[in-house]
Coordinates of C-alpha atoms and ligand atoms in Angstrom, one line a residue:
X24 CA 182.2 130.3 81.1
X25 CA 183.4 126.9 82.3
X26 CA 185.1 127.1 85.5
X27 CA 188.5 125.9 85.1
X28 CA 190.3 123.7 87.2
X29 CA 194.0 123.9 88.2
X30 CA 196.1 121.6 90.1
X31 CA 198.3 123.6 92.8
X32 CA 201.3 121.2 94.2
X33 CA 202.4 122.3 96.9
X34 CA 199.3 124.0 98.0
X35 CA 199.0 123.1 101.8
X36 CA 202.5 125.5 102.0
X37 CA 202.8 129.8 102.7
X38 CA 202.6 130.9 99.1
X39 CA 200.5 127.9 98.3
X40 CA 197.7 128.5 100.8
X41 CA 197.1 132.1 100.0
X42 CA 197.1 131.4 96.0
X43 CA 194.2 128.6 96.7
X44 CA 192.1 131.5 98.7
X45 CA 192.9 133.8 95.9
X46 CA 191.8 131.2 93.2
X47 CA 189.0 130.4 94.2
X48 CA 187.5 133.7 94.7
X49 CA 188.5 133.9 91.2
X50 CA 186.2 131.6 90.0
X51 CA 188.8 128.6 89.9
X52 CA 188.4 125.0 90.9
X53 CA 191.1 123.8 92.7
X54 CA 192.8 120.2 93.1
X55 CA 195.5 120.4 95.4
X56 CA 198.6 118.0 95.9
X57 CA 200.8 118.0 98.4
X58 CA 203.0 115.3 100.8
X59 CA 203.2 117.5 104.1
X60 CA 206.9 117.5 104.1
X61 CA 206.9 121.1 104.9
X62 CA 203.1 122.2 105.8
X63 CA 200.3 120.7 107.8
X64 CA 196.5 119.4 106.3
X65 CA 195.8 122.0 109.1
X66 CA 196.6 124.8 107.1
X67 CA 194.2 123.4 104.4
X68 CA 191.5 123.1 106.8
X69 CA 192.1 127.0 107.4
X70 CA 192.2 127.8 104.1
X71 CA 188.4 126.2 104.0
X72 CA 187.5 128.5 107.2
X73 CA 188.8 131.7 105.2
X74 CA 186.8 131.3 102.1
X75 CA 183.6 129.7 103.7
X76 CA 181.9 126.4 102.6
X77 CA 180.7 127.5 99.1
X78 CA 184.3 127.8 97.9
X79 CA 185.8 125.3 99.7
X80 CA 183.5 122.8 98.5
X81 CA 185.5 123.5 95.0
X82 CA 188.8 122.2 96.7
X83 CA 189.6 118.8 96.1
X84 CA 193.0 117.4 98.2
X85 CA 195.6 114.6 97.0
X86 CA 198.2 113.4 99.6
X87 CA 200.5 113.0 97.0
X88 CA 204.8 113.2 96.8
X89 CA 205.5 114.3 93.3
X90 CA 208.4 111.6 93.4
X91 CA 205.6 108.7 93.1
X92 CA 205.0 109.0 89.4
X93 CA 202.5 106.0 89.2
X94 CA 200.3 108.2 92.3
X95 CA 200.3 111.6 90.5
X96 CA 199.1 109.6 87.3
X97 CA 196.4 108.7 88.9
X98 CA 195.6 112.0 89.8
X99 CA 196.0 113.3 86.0
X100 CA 193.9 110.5 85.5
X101 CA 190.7 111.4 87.7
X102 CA 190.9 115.2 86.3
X103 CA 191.3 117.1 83.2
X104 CA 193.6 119.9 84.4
X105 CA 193.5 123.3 82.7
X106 CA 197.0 124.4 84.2
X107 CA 199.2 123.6 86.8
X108 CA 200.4 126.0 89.1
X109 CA 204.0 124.3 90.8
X110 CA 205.0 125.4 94.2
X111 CA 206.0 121.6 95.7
X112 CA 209.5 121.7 96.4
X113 CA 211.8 122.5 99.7
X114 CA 213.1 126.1 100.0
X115 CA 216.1 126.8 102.6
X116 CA 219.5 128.3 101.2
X117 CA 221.1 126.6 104.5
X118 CA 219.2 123.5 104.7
X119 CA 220.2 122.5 101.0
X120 CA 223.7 123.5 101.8
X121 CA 223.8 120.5 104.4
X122 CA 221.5 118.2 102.6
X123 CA 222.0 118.8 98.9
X124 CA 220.8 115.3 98.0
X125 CA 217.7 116.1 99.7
X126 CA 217.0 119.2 97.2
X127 CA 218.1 118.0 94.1
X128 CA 215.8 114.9 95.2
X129 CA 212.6 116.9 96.0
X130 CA 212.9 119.7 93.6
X131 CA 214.0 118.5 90.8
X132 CA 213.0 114.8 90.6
X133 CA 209.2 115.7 91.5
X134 CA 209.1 118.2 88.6
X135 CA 210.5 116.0 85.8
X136 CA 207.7 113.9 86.9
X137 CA 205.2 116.5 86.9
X138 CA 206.3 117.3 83.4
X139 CA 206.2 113.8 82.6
X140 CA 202.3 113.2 83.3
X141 CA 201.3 116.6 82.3
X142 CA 202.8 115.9 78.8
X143 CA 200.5 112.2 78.6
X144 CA 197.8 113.8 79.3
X145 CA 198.3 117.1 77.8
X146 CA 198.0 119.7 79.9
X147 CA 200.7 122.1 79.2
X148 CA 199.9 124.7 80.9
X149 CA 202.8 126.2 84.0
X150 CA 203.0 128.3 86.5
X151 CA 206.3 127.9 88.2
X152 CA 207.9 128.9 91.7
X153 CA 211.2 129.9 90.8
X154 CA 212.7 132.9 93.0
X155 CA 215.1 136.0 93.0
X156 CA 217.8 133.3 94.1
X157 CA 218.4 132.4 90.7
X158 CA 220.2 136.2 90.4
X159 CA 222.7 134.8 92.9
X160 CA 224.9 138.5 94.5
X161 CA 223.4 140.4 91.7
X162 CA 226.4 143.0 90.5
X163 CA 223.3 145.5 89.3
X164 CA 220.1 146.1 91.2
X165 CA 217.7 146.4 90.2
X166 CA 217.3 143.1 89.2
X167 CA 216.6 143.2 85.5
X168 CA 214.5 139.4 84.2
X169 CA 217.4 139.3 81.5
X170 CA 220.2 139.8 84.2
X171 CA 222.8 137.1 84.1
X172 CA 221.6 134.4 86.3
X173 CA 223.7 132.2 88.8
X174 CA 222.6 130.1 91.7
X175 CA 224.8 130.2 95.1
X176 CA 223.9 127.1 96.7
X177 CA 222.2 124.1 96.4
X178 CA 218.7 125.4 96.6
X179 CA 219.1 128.1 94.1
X180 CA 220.8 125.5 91.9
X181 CA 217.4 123.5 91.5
X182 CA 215.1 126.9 90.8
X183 CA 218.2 127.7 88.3
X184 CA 218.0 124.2 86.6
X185 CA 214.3 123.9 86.9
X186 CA 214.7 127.2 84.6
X187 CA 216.6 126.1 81.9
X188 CA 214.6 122.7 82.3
X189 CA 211.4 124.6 81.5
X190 CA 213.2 126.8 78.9
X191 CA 215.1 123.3 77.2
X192 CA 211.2 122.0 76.9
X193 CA 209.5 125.0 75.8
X194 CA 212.0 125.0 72.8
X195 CA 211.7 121.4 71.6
X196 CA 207.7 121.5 72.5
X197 CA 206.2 125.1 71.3
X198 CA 202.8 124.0 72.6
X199 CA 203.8 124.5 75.8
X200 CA 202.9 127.5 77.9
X201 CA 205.4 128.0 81.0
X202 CA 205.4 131.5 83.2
X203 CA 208.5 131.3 85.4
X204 CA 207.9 133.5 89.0
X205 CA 210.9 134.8 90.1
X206 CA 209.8 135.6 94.0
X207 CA 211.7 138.1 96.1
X208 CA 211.0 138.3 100.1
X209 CA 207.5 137.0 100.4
X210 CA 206.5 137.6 103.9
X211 CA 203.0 138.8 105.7
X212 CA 199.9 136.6 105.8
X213 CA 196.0 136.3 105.0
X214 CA 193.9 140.0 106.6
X215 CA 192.3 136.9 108.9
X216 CA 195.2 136.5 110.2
X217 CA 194.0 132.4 109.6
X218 CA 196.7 131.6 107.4
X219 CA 200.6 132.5 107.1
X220 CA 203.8 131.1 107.1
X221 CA 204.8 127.9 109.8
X222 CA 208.1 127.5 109.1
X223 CA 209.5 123.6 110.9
X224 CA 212.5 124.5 113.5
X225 CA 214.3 127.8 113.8
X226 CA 213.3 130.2 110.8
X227 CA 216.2 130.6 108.0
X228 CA 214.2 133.8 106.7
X229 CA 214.1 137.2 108.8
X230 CA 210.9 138.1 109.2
X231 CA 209.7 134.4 110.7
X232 CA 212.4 134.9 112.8
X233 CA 211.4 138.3 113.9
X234 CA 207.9 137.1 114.7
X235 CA 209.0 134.2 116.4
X236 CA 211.0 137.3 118.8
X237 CA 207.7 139.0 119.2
X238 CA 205.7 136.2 120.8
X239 CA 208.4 135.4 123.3
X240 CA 209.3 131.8 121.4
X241 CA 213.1 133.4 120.3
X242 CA 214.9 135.6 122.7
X243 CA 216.8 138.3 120.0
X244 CA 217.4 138.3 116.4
X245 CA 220.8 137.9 115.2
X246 CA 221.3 141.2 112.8
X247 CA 223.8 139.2 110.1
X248 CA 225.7 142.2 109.1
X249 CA 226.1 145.7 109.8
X250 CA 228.8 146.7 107.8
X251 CA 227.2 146.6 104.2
X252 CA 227.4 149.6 102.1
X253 CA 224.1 150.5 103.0
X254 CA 222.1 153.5 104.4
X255 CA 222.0 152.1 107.5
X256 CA 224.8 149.3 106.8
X257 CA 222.2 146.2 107.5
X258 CA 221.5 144.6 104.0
X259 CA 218.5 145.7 102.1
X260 CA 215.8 143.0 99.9
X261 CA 212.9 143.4 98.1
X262 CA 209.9 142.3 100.8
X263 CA 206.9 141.3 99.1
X264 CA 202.9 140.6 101.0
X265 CA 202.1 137.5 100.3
X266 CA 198.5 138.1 99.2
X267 CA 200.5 140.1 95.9
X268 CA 202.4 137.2 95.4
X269 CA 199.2 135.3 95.1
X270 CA 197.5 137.3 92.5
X271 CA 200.8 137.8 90.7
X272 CA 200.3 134.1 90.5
X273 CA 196.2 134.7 88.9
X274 CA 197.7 137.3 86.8
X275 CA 200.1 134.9 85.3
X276 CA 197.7 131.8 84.9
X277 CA 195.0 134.2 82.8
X278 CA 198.1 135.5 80.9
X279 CA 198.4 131.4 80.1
X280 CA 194.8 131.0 78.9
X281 CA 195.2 133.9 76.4
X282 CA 195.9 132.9 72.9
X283 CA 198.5 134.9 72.0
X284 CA 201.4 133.6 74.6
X285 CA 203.8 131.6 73.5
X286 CA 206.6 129.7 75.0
X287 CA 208.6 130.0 78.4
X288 CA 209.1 133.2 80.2
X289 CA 210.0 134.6 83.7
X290 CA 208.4 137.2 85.6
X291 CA 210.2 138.8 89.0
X292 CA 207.4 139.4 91.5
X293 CA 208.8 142.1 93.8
X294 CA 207.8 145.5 95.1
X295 CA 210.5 147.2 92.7
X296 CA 211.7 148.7 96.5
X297 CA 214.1 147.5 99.1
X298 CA 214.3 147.6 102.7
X299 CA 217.0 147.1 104.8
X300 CA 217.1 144.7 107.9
X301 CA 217.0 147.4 110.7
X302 CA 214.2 149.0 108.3
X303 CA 211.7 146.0 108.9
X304 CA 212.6 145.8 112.5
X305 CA 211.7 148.8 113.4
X306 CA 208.6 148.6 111.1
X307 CA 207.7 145.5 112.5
X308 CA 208.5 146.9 115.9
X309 CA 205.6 149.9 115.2
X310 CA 203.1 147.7 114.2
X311 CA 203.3 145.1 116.5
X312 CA 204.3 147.3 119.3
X313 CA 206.5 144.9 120.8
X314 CA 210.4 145.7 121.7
X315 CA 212.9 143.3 119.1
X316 CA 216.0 142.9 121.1
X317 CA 219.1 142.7 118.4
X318 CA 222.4 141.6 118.3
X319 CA 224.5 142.5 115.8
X320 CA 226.5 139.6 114.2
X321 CA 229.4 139.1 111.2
X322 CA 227.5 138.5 107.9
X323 CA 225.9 135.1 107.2
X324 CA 227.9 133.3 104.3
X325 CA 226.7 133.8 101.0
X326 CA 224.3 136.6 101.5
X327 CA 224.0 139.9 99.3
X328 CA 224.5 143.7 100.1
X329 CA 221.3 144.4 97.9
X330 CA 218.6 142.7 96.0
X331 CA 215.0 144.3 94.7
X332 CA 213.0 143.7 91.5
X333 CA 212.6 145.5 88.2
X334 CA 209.1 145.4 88.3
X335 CA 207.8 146.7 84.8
X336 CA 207.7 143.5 82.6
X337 CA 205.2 141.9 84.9
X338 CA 203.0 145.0 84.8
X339 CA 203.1 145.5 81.4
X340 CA 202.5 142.3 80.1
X341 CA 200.7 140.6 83.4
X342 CA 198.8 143.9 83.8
X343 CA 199.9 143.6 88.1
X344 CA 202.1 145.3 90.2
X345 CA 202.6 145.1 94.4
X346 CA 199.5 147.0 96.3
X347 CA 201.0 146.7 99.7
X348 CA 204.0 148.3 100.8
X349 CA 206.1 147.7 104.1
X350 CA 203.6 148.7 106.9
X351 CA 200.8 146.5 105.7
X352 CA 203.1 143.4 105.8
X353 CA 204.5 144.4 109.0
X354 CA 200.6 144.7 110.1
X355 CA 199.7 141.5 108.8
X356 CA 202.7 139.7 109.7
X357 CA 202.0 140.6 113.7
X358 CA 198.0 139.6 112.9
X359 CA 199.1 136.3 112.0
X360 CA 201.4 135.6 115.1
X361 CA 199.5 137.1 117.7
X362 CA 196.8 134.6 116.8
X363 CA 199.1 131.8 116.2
X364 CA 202.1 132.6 118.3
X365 CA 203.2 128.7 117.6
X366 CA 201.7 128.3 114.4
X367 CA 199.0 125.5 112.9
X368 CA 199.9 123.2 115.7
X369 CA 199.7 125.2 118.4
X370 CA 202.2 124.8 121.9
X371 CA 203.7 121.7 122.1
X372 CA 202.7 120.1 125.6
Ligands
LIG3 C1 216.9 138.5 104.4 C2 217.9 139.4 105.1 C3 219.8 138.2 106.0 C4 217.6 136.1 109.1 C5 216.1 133.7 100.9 C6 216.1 132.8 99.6 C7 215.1 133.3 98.6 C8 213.7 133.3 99.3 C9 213.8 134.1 100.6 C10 212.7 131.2 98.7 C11 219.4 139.0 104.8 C12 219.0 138.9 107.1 C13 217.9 136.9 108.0 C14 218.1 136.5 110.4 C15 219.1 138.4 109.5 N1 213.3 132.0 99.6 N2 218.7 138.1 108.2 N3 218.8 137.6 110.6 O1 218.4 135.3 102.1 O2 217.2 137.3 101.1 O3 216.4 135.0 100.6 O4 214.8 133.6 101.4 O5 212.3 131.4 97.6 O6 215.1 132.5 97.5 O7 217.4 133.0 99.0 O8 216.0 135.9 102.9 O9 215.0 136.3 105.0 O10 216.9 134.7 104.9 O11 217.3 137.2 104.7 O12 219.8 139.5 109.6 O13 217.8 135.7 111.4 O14 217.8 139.3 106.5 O15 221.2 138.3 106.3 O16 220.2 140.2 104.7 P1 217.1 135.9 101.7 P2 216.3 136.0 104.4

């Protein structure tokens, strides 16, 4: 069979990185794009030293911003893509609450453009990033794909509208085959340990932020919370490794080359289990073997007592569910920063 090539945007980034390593051992040819607003070529370089020079030979790399229209047409115009898998975009609830200009910018922009010059040169073939956010404080967990959807803030606006955007051109273009990924908690990294998540500044997201306590660079995590109706009172989230979230992603771009879908439809890629925030500390804590001082603080605005994944519509009609559970993430998680206690750049001087 033909190999098929895909074009990942966004694929210098966490998810992005470990769905090109999981691609190519796949059999996949790879063209990546991506503007290194929130990754480094570093990470790419890794990615290279993970699957070995065979595979890596089958990556080709754009330094492209998906808001330059007349740049990614020249891209579309070197390649016949067989499906685009769309990860570019920026990510953090607070950032987008103090720069919403910025978001609706990057996300949405660069993705009317990406459907744009897929559409001249017909590739309609999607994967999309969209994420559990788009349940907003869901009343009902767990979180059903048909649950009413509502974004909190900025950054959950654009996944929300990139939605409907996908669903609005599905309906007025049948020919168009878009899988929507609804992500919960992705955390974890690469078994090398050579790849993971290198998040600019002070992490939004727990479990960089509990990592960041573990090699010394944060002195205590701030426990937002502790007064939840919970088990334990801390609130709970459906963590997901990263290398599941990356085949959820293969699993979803063969579902696009079979014949019989049709149309626009989401996907939650969870565990289908939640874990509460004193949970993964003192999981990460056991695998790492290293103390994480606490302090227990009011609850950050906006946040949600509970949020984990229905998980049966992707395994029935994706054929994949979530291998690893909370351990191997913590294990992974404390690979990846003892090896890069400051990430791809290393110490600053
Ligand atoms: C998890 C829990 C915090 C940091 C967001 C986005 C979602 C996805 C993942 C992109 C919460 C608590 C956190 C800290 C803490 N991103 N926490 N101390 O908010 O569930 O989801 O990131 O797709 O779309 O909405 O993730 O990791 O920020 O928080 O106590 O320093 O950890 O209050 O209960 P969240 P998170």
């Amino acid at each position: 069979m033909e190999e098929k090539l895909v074009l990942v945007t966004g694929g210098a980034g966490f998810i992005g990185t470990h769905t090109v390593v999981q691609l190519l051992k796949e059999g996949f040819r790879v063209s990546i794009i991506d503007n290194f607003d929130n990754s480094v070529k570093e990470a790419l370089d890794r990615v290279k030293e993970v699957v070995g020079p065979a595979l890596a030979a089958k990556i080709e790399f754009h330094f492209v911003d998906l808001r330059n229209k007349d740049d990614l047409d020249k891209v579309f115009a070197k390649s016949k893509f067989d499906g685009v898998i769309h990860f570019a975009g920026r990510k953090a609830v607070g950032e987008s609450v103090e720069y919403p200009r910025r978001y609706f910018d990057n996300n949405l922009i660069g993705t009317i453009n990406l459907y744009e010059v897929m559409a001249k040169y017909n590739c309609k073939k999607m994967v999309f990033s969209s994420s559990s956010t788009v349940y907003g404080q869901p009343e009902k967990v767990p979180c059903l794909e048909d649950t009413e959807l509502k974004a909190m803030n900025p950054y959950g606006r654009t996944k929300l509208f990139l939605e409907e955007i996908a669903r609005d051109i599905s309906q007025a273009e049948p020919d168009w085959q878009i899988i929507l990924l609804r992500y919960f908690n992705p955390v974890a990294a690469h078994e090398s340990g050579k790849i993971g998540e290198d998040p600019k500044g002070i992490p939004n997201n727990l479990m960089p932020y509990i990592q960041q306590v573990a090699v010394g660079r944060l002195p205590e995590l701030n426990v937002y919370g502790h007064d939840y109706p919970t088990r334990d009172g801390t609130a709970i989230r459906d963590y997901i490794h990263v290398m599941d979230l990356a085949d959820g992603h293969i699993a979803a771009l063969k579902k696009l080359f079979t014949p019989d879908f049709k149309g626009c439809v989401p996907y939650n890629l969870g565990t289908g289990r939640g874990t509460s925030v004193l949970e993964m500390v003192a999981a990460f804590e056991k695998a790492s073997g290293k103390k994480i001082p606490m302090k227990l603080c009011p609850r950050r605005a906006g946040d949600a007592t509970a949020v984990y994944a229905a998980v049966d519509k992707a395994a029935k009609e994706l054929g994949w569910k979530a291998k690893y559970g909370i351990e191997e993430m913590c294990r992974d998680q404390w690979n990846w920063a003892s090896k890069n206690p400051w990430g791809y750049q290393g110490k600053k001087a």
